[in-house]
PDB file of C-alpha atoms and ligand atoms in Angstrom:
ATOM      1  CA  MET X  12      37.334  78.613 -39.734  1.00 72.00           C
ATOM      2  CA  THR X  13      33.874  77.566 -40.897  1.00 83.00           C
ATOM      3  CA  ARG X  14      33.718  74.065 -42.287  1.00 91.00           C
ATOM      4  CA  HIS X  15      31.438  73.980 -45.296  1.00 91.00           C
ATOM      5  CA  ARG X  16      29.231  71.067 -46.192  1.00 92.00           C
ATOM      6  CA  SER X  17      29.495  71.600 -49.924  1.00 96.00           C
ATOM      7  CA  LEU X  18      31.132  73.638 -52.649  1.00 97.00           C
ATOM      8  CA  ALA X  19      27.810  75.469 -53.043  1.00 97.00           C
ATOM      9  CA  THR X  20      27.782  76.716 -49.445  1.00 97.00           C
ATOM     10  CA  LEU X  21      31.463  77.570 -49.756  1.00 97.00           C
ATOM     11  CA  GLU X  22      30.684  79.674 -52.833  1.00 97.00           C
ATOM     12  CA  HIS X  23      27.788  81.338 -51.038  1.00 97.00           C
ATOM     13  CA  ASP X  24      30.007  82.468 -48.166  1.00 97.00           C
ATOM     14  CA  LEU X  25      33.085  83.249 -50.236  1.00 98.00           C
ATOM     15  CA  THR X  26      31.253  85.601 -52.569  1.00 98.00           C
ATOM     16  CA  ARG X  27      30.140  87.654 -49.572  1.00 98.00           C
ATOM     17  CA  CYS X  28      33.556  87.903 -47.911  1.00 98.00           C
ATOM     18  CA  ARG X  29      34.740  91.388 -46.921  1.00 98.00           C
ATOM     19  CA  ALA X  30      37.727  90.437 -44.771  1.00 98.00           C
ATOM     20  CA  CYS X  31      40.333  92.542 -46.629  1.00 98.00           C
ATOM     21  CA  PRO X  32      39.374  96.255 -46.569  1.00 98.00           C
ATOM     22  CA  ARG X  33      41.868  97.323 -49.253  1.00 98.00           C
ATOM     23  CA  LEU X  34      40.732  94.635 -51.694  1.00 98.00           C
ATOM     24  CA  VAL X  35      37.042  95.205 -51.017  1.00 98.00           C
ATOM     25  CA  GLU X  36      37.505  98.881 -51.833  1.00 98.00           C
ATOM     26  CA  TRP X  37      39.559  98.154 -54.949  1.00 97.00           C
ATOM     27  CA  ARG X  38      37.326  95.459 -56.435  1.00 98.00           C
ATOM     28  CA  GLU X  39      34.268  97.686 -55.963  1.00 98.00           C
ATOM     29  CA  GLN X  40      35.970 100.821 -57.270  1.00 97.00           C
ATOM     30  CA  VAL X  41      37.041  98.988 -60.416  1.00 97.00           C
ATOM     31  CA  ALA X  42      33.492  97.697 -60.851  1.00 97.00           C
ATOM     32  CA  ILE X  43      32.137 101.240 -60.757  1.00 97.00           C
ATOM     33  CA  GLY X  44      34.893 102.920 -62.771  1.00 96.00           C
ATOM     34  CA  LYS X  45      35.054 100.157 -65.448  1.00 96.00           C
ATOM     35  CA  ARG X  46      37.257 100.046 -68.523  1.00 96.00           C
ATOM     36  CA  ALA X  47      35.829 101.990 -71.472  1.00 95.00           C
ATOM     37  CA  ALA X  48      35.497  98.840 -73.593  1.00 95.00           C
ATOM     38  CA  PHE X  49      33.189  97.307 -70.967  1.00 95.00           C
ATOM     39  CA  ALA X  50      31.274 100.449 -69.995  1.00 94.00           C
ATOM     40  CA  GLU X  51      27.904  98.843 -70.823  1.00 95.00           C
ATOM     41  CA  GLN X  52      28.537  95.767 -68.691  1.00 96.00           C
ATOM     42  CA  THR X  53      27.763  95.163 -65.039  1.00 97.00           C
ATOM     43  CA  TYR X  54      30.942  94.132 -63.279  1.00 97.00           C
ATOM     44  CA  TRP X  55      30.884  91.293 -60.749  1.00 98.00           C
ATOM     45  CA  GLY X  56      32.960  93.324 -58.275  1.00 98.00           C
ATOM     46  CA  ARG X  57      32.992  90.615 -55.580  1.00 98.00           C
ATOM     47  CA  PRO X  58      35.200  87.702 -54.536  1.00 98.00           C
ATOM     48  CA  VAL X  59      35.455  85.231 -57.413  1.00 98.00           C
ATOM     49  CA  PRO X  60      34.782  81.593 -56.456  1.00 98.00           C
ATOM     50  CA  GLY X  61      36.556  78.554 -57.860  1.00 98.00           C
ATOM     51  CA  PHE X  62      35.046  77.017 -60.979  1.00 96.00           C
ATOM     52  CA  GLY X  63      34.905  73.592 -62.560  1.00 97.00           C
ATOM     53  CA  ASP X  64      34.126  69.955 -61.986  1.00 98.00           C
ATOM     54  CA  PRO X  65      33.369  69.015 -58.343  1.00 97.00           C
ATOM     55  CA  GLN X  66      34.805  65.560 -59.070  1.00 98.00           C
ATOM     56  CA  ALA X  67      38.021  67.075 -60.406  1.00 98.00           C
ATOM     57  CA  ARG X  68      41.289  65.200 -60.115  1.00 98.00           C
ATOM     58  CA  LEU X  69      43.219  68.258 -61.336  1.00 98.00           C
ATOM     59  CA  LEU X  70      43.299  71.511 -59.367  1.00 98.00           C
ATOM     60  CA  ILE X  71      44.707  74.712 -60.877  1.00 98.00           C
ATOM     61  CA  THR X  72      45.682  77.629 -58.655  1.00 97.00           C
ATOM     62  CA  GLY X  73      46.342  81.101 -59.995  1.00 96.00           C
ATOM     63  CA  LEU X  74      47.253  84.308 -58.234  1.00 95.00           C
ATOM     64  CA  ALA X  75      44.072  86.403 -58.043  1.00 97.00           C
ATOM     65  CA  PRO X  76      41.236  87.585 -60.310  1.00 97.00           C
ATOM     66  CA  GLY X  77      42.111  90.154 -62.942  1.00 96.00           C
ATOM     67  CA  ALA X  78      40.563  93.580 -62.376  1.00 96.00           C
ATOM     68  CA  HIS X  79      38.790  93.650 -65.755  1.00 97.00           C
ATOM     69  CA  GLY X  80      38.746  89.874 -66.279  1.00 97.00           C
ATOM     70  CA  ALA X  81      37.302  87.703 -63.518  1.00 98.00           C
ATOM     71  CA  ASN X  82      36.409  90.732 -61.403  1.00 98.00           C
ATOM     72  CA  ARG X  83      34.198  91.765 -64.332  1.00 98.00           C
ATOM     73  CA  THR X  84      32.774  88.402 -65.383  1.00 98.00           C
ATOM     74  CA  GLY X  85      32.649  86.628 -62.009  1.00 98.00           C
ATOM     75  CA  ARG X  86      34.344  83.450 -63.230  1.00 98.00           C
ATOM     76  CA  MET X  87      37.977  82.498 -62.729  1.00 98.00           C
ATOM     77  CA  PHE X  88      40.281  83.333 -65.653  1.00 97.00           C
ATOM     78  CA  THR X  89      37.375  84.577 -67.735  1.00 98.00           C
ATOM     79  CA  GLY X  90      37.381  87.675 -69.902  1.00 96.00           C
ATOM     80  CA  ASP X  91      41.076  88.471 -70.167  1.00 95.00           C
ATOM     81  CA  ARG X  92      44.204  87.353 -71.990  1.00 95.00           C
ATOM     82  CA  SER X  93      45.433  85.103 -69.199  1.00 96.00           C
ATOM     83  CA  GLY X  94      42.183  83.176 -69.392  1.00 97.00           C
ATOM     84  CA  GLU X  95      42.444  82.859 -73.162  1.00 97.00           C
ATOM     85  CA  TRP X  96      45.797  81.157 -72.741  1.00 98.00           C
ATOM     86  CA  LEU X  97      44.738  78.952 -69.861  1.00 98.00           C
ATOM     87  CA  TYR X  98      41.496  77.627 -71.344  1.00 98.00           C
ATOM     88  CA  ARG X  99      43.059  77.104 -74.765  1.00 98.00           C
ATOM     89  CA  ALA X 100      45.652  74.887 -73.085  1.00 98.00           C
ATOM     90  CA  LEU X 101      42.949  73.091 -71.090  1.00 98.00           C
ATOM     91  CA  HIS X 102      40.958  72.509 -74.273  1.00 98.00           C
ATOM     92  CA  GLN X 103      44.007  71.177 -76.105  1.00 98.00           C
ATOM     93  CA  THR X 104      44.614  68.684 -73.318  1.00 98.00           C
ATOM     94  CA  GLY X 105      41.004  67.560 -72.918  1.00 97.00           C
ATOM     95  CA  PHE X 106      40.157  69.402 -69.701  1.00 98.00           C
ATOM     96  CA  ALA X 107      37.748  71.909 -71.293  1.00 98.00           C
ATOM     97  CA  ASN X 108      35.004  71.567 -73.909  1.00 98.00           C
ATOM     98  CA  GLN X 109      35.959  74.767 -75.741  1.00 98.00           C
ATOM     99  CA  PRO X 110      39.071  76.933 -76.087  1.00 97.00           C
ATOM    100  CA  SER X 111      37.517  80.273 -75.198  1.00 95.00           C
ATOM    101  CA  SER X 112      36.349  81.793 -71.941  1.00 96.00           C
ATOM    102  CA  ILE X 113      34.510  85.062 -72.469  1.00 96.00           C
ATOM    103  CA  GLU X 114      31.714  85.319 -69.930  1.00 96.00           C
ATOM    104  CA  ARG X 115      29.877  83.254 -67.341  1.00 94.00           C
ATOM    105  CA  ASP X 116      27.229  82.030 -69.793  1.00 95.00           C
ATOM    106  CA  ASP X 117      29.499  81.144 -72.707  1.00 97.00           C
ATOM    107  CA  GLY X 118      28.960  77.370 -72.450  1.00 97.00           C
ATOM    108  CA  LEU X 119      32.421  76.573 -71.113  1.00 98.00           C
ATOM    109  CA  GLN X 120      32.629  73.334 -69.192  1.00 97.00           C
ATOM    110  CA  VAL X 121      35.731  72.205 -67.417  1.00 97.00           C
ATOM    111  CA  ARG X 122      36.147  68.444 -67.167  1.00 97.00           C
ATOM    112  CA  ASP X 123      38.028  66.713 -64.368  1.00 98.00           C
ATOM    113  CA  ALA X 124      39.558  70.062 -63.338  1.00 98.00           C
ATOM    114  CA  TRP X 125      38.862  72.868 -60.899  1.00 98.00           C
ATOM    115  CA  VAL X 126      40.221  76.390 -61.414  1.00 98.00           C
ATOM    116  CA  THR X 127      40.835  78.647 -58.439  1.00 98.00           C
ATOM    117  CA  SER X 128      43.341  81.130 -57.025  1.00 97.00           C
ATOM    118  CA  VAL X 129      45.120  81.738 -53.755  1.00 96.00           C
ATOM    119  CA  VAL X 130      43.494  85.185 -53.419  1.00 98.00           C
ATOM    120  CA  HIS X 131      39.872  85.592 -54.486  1.00 98.00           C
ATOM    121  CA  CYS X 132      39.600  89.375 -54.910  1.00 98.00           C
ATOM    122  CA  ALA X 133      41.277  91.473 -57.581  1.00 98.00           C
ATOM    123  CA  PRO X 134      44.245  93.338 -56.071  1.00 98.00           C
ATOM    124  CA  PRO X 135      45.745  96.645 -57.259  1.00 97.00           C
ATOM    125  CA  ASP X 136      48.620  95.982 -59.690  1.00 95.00           C
ATOM    126  CA  ASN X 137      47.914  92.244 -59.342  1.00 92.00           C
ATOM    127  CA  LYS X 138      49.789  92.332 -56.043  1.00 95.00           C
ATOM    128  CA  PRO X 139      48.063  91.176 -52.867  1.00 96.00           C
ATOM    129  CA  THR X 140      49.888  91.934 -49.637  1.00 96.00           C
ATOM    130  CA  PRO X 141      51.225  89.062 -47.511  1.00 93.00           C
ATOM    131  CA  LEU X 142      48.434  89.727 -45.016  1.00 96.00           C
ATOM    132  CA  GLU X 143      45.771  89.544 -47.738  1.00 97.00           C
ATOM    133  CA  ARG X 144      47.296  86.329 -49.057  1.00 95.00           C
ATOM    134  CA  ASP X 145      47.269  84.792 -45.587  1.00 95.00           C
ATOM    135  CA  THR X 146      43.757  86.033 -44.814  1.00 97.00           C
ATOM    136  CA  CYS X 147      42.364  84.449 -47.973  1.00 97.00           C
ATOM    137  CA  ARG X 148      44.069  81.085 -47.692  1.00 95.00           C
ATOM    138  CA  HIS X 149      41.362  79.445 -45.601  1.00 95.00           C
ATOM    139  CA  TRP X 150      39.131  79.401 -48.687  1.00 97.00           C
ATOM    140  CA  LEU X 151      41.726  77.280 -50.474  1.00 96.00           C
ATOM    141  CA  HIS X 152      41.852  74.966 -47.466  1.00 94.00           C
ATOM    142  CA  GLU X 153      38.136  74.436 -47.812  1.00 95.00           C
ATOM    143  CA  GLU X 154      38.354  73.809 -51.539  1.00 96.00           C
ATOM    144  CA  LEU X 155      41.081  71.235 -50.989  1.00 95.00           C
ATOM    145  CA  ARG X 156      38.990  69.530 -48.330  1.00 94.00           C
ATOM    146  CA  LEU X 157      35.815  69.463 -50.419  1.00 96.00           C
ATOM    147  CA  LEU X 158      37.457  68.457 -53.703  1.00 97.00           C
ATOM    148  CA  ALA X 159      38.075  64.943 -52.475  1.00 96.00           C
ATOM    149  CA  ASN X 160      39.395  63.481 -55.741  1.00 97.00           C
ATOM    150  CA  VAL X 161      42.277  65.874 -56.407  1.00 98.00           C
ATOM    151  CA  GLU X 162      45.515  64.099 -57.306  1.00 98.00           C
ATOM    152  CA  VAL X 163      47.460  66.698 -59.287  1.00 98.00           C
ATOM    153  CA  ILE X 164      47.770  70.443 -58.666  1.00 98.00           C
ATOM    154  CA  VAL X 165      49.149  72.941 -61.175  1.00 98.00           C
ATOM    155  CA  ALA X 166      50.309  76.196 -59.589  1.00 98.00           C
ATOM    156  CA  LEU X 167      50.447  79.120 -62.014  1.00 98.00           C
ATOM    157  CA  GLY X 168      53.241  81.481 -61.007  1.00 97.00           C
ATOM    158  CA  GLY X 169      55.468  81.677 -57.970  1.00 95.00           C
ATOM    159  CA  PHE X 170      52.808  83.370 -55.863  1.00 93.00           C
ATOM    160  CA  GLY X 171      50.331  80.586 -56.574  1.00 92.00           C
ATOM    161  CA  TRP X 172      53.035  77.997 -55.876  1.00 96.00           C
ATOM    162  CA  ASP X 173      53.981  79.517 -52.508  1.00 95.00           C
ATOM    163  CA  GLY X 174      50.367  80.027 -51.453  1.00 94.00           C
ATOM    164  CA  LEU X 175      49.503  76.475 -52.380  1.00 96.00           C
ATOM    165  CA  LEU X 176      52.470  74.957 -50.519  1.00 96.00           C
ATOM    166  CA  GLN X 177      51.596  77.052 -47.477  1.00 95.00           C
ATOM    167  CA  ALA X 178      48.008  75.838 -47.590  1.00 95.00           C
ATOM    168  CA  LEU X 179      49.126  72.225 -47.975  1.00 96.00           C
ATOM    169  CA  ALA X 180      51.556  72.598 -45.056  1.00 95.00           C
ATOM    170  CA  GLU X 181      48.759  73.965 -42.882  1.00 92.00           C
ATOM    171  CA  LEU X 182      46.701  70.925 -43.839  1.00 92.00           C
ATOM    172  CA  GLY X 183      49.507  68.659 -42.632  1.00 94.00           C
ATOM    173  CA  HIS X 184      51.336  68.098 -45.914  1.00 94.00           C
ATOM    174  CA  ALA X 185      54.626  69.906 -45.276  1.00 87.00           C
ATOM    175  CA  THR X 186      57.714  69.191 -47.367  1.00 88.00           C
ATOM    176  CA  LYS X 187      61.285  69.947 -46.357  1.00 88.00           C
ATOM    177  CA  PRO X 188      63.143  71.459 -48.004  1.00 91.00           C
ATOM    178  CA  LYS X 189      60.388  73.478 -49.626  1.00 91.00           C
ATOM    179  CA  PRO X 190      60.259  72.674 -53.347  1.00 95.00           C
ATOM    180  CA  ARG X 191      61.446  75.563 -55.491  1.00 96.00           C
ATOM    181  CA  PHE X 192      59.159  77.134 -58.028  1.00 97.00           C
ATOM    182  CA  GLY X 193      60.053  77.058 -61.687  1.00 97.00           C
ATOM    183  CA  HIS X 194      58.350  76.360 -64.966  1.00 98.00           C
ATOM    184  CA  GLY X 195      58.110  72.571 -65.120  1.00 97.00           C
ATOM    185  CA  ALA X 196      58.919  72.135 -61.417  1.00 98.00           C
ATOM    186  CA  GLN X 197      57.385  68.977 -59.989  1.00 98.00           C
ATOM    187  CA  ALA X 198      57.100  67.835 -56.399  1.00 97.00           C
ATOM    188  CA  ARG X 199      55.303  65.224 -54.394  1.00 96.00           C
ATOM    189  CA  VAL X 200      53.496  66.926 -51.487  1.00 97.00           C
ATOM    190  CA  GLY X 201      51.512  64.579 -49.280  1.00 95.00           C
ATOM    191  CA  PRO X 202      49.121  62.706 -51.577  1.00 96.00           C
ATOM    192  CA  PHE X 203      49.442  65.280 -54.379  1.00 97.00           C
ATOM    193  CA  HIS X 204      51.649  65.752 -57.402  1.00 97.00           C
ATOM    194  CA  VAL X 205      52.364  69.506 -57.621  1.00 98.00           C
ATOM    195  CA  LEU X 206      53.459  71.047 -60.915  1.00 98.00           C
ATOM    196  CA  GLY X 207      54.697  74.598 -61.461  1.00 98.00           C
ATOM    197  CA  SER X 208      54.061  76.724 -64.515  1.00 98.00           C
ATOM    198  CA  TYR X 209      54.820  80.306 -65.349  1.00 98.00           C
ATOM    199  CA  HIS X 210      51.627  82.319 -64.999  1.00 97.00           C
ATOM    200  CA  PRO X 211      49.963  83.057 -68.374  1.00 97.00           C
ATOM    201  CA  SER X 212      49.973  86.784 -67.633  1.00 95.00           C
ATOM    202  CA  GLN X 213      50.778  89.189 -70.434  1.00 94.00           C
ATOM    203  CA  GLN X 214      54.046  89.943 -68.692  1.00 94.00           C
ATOM    204  CA  ASN X 215      55.089  86.364 -69.530  1.00 96.00           C
ATOM    205  CA  THR X 216      53.210  85.694 -72.754  1.00 97.00           C
ATOM    206  CA  PHE X 217      54.076  88.973 -74.508  1.00 95.00           C
ATOM    207  CA  THR X 218      57.743  88.568 -73.717  1.00 97.00           C
ATOM    208  CA  GLY X 219      57.903  84.944 -74.870  1.00 97.00           C
ATOM    209  CA  ARG X 220      58.904  83.738 -71.413  1.00 97.00           C
ATOM    210  CA  LEU X 221      55.870  81.463 -71.606  1.00 98.00           C
ATOM    211  CA  THR X 222      54.813  80.017 -74.950  1.00 98.00           C
ATOM    212  CA  GLU X 223      51.642  78.111 -75.803  1.00 98.00           C
ATOM    213  CA  SER X 224      53.552  74.870 -76.162  1.00 98.00           C
ATOM    214  CA  MET X 225      55.199  75.348 -72.751  1.00 98.00           C
ATOM    215  CA  LEU X 226      51.831  75.826 -71.087  1.00 98.00           C
ATOM    216  CA  ARG X 227      50.252  72.928 -72.950  1.00 98.00           C
ATOM    217  CA  ALA X 228      53.149  70.670 -71.931  1.00 98.00           C
ATOM    218  CA  VAL X 229      52.407  71.297 -68.250  1.00 98.00           C
ATOM    219  CA  PHE X 230      48.822  70.117 -68.659  1.00 98.00           C
ATOM    220  CA  GLU X 231      49.927  67.164 -70.767  1.00 98.00           C
ATOM    221  CA  ARG X 232      52.201  66.197 -67.870  1.00 98.00           C
ATOM    222  CA  ALA X 233      49.328  66.691 -65.438  1.00 98.00           C
ATOM    223  CA  ARG X 234      47.148  64.433 -67.578  1.00 97.00           C
ATOM    224  CA  GLY X 235      49.863  61.801 -67.551  1.00 97.00           C
ATOM    225  CA  LEU X 236      50.119  61.894 -63.761  1.00 97.00           C
ATOM    226  CA  LEU X 237      46.400  61.387 -63.157  1.00 97.00           C
ATOM    227  CA  GLY X 238      45.758  57.917 -61.896  1.00 83.00           C
ATOM    228  CA  SER X 239      49.367  57.423 -60.811  1.00 69.00           C
ATOM    229  CA  ALA X 240      48.919  58.629 -57.213  1.00 55.00           C
TER     230      ALA X 240
HETATM  231 FE1  SF4 R 316      37.788  87.678 -48.500  1.00 81.20          FE
HETATM  232 FE2  SF4 R 316      39.811  86.586 -49.866  1.00 81.20          FE
HETATM  233 FE3  SF4 R 316      38.561  88.716 -50.806  1.00 81.20          FE
HETATM  234 FE4  SF4 R 316      40.123  88.946 -48.661  1.00 81.20          FE
HETATM  235  S1  SF4 R 316      40.776  88.396 -50.754  1.00 81.20           S
HETATM  236  S2  SF4 R 316      38.072  89.854 -48.965  1.00 81.20           S
HETATM  237  S3  SF4 R 316      39.754  86.968 -47.637  1.00 81.20           S
HETATM  238  S4  SF4 R 316      37.682  86.673 -50.496  1.00 81.20           S
END
């Protein structure tokens, strides 16, 4: 695994990664085919790097870029409904300067937080394979190493939770028994407080499984934990 000197060199290498043939083909196919509503736009169609404040004390891990969201705009959780929910919650809790996340140049700034995912390329049906998940995890290792101030990690969804715990275990922060995922789950893993939240996907938000107040409460808890490590 290459050790990167900075988040900038990490981003440089990550955005050129072609390690997963199925995901490379899919992300590029989607970028060519496009959704009708975005037919005039140029899709990113590459691995999506993490985004935020390099001094962040809060790290947020999602599943993977959305095909017509981050795979289109090139910024994590940007340009789809999941992102609308996430950044609204981050704005309400003081981690973002605005509630909306539409495109890369929309003025959004994330404060004291870094947003990433356990898989960096959009997968078909939002489902990476176990091999793709494992192949991509070294990028998360590097982010965790370079984001030296992280104290609290919010994992969005069970996939993000499992991928995060695996990455932390590989970095020497194993916990036994493995903490179970759930909305509001909380665990101490090595030096980090880890919080679980249902993923703000439409599958959860349309059905009412995840409400705005539930998501906001997770980030309020995260805010409360900062400085307590
Ligand atoms: Fe590379 Fe990760 Fe994309 Fe696979 S999913 S091609 S490892 S960036």
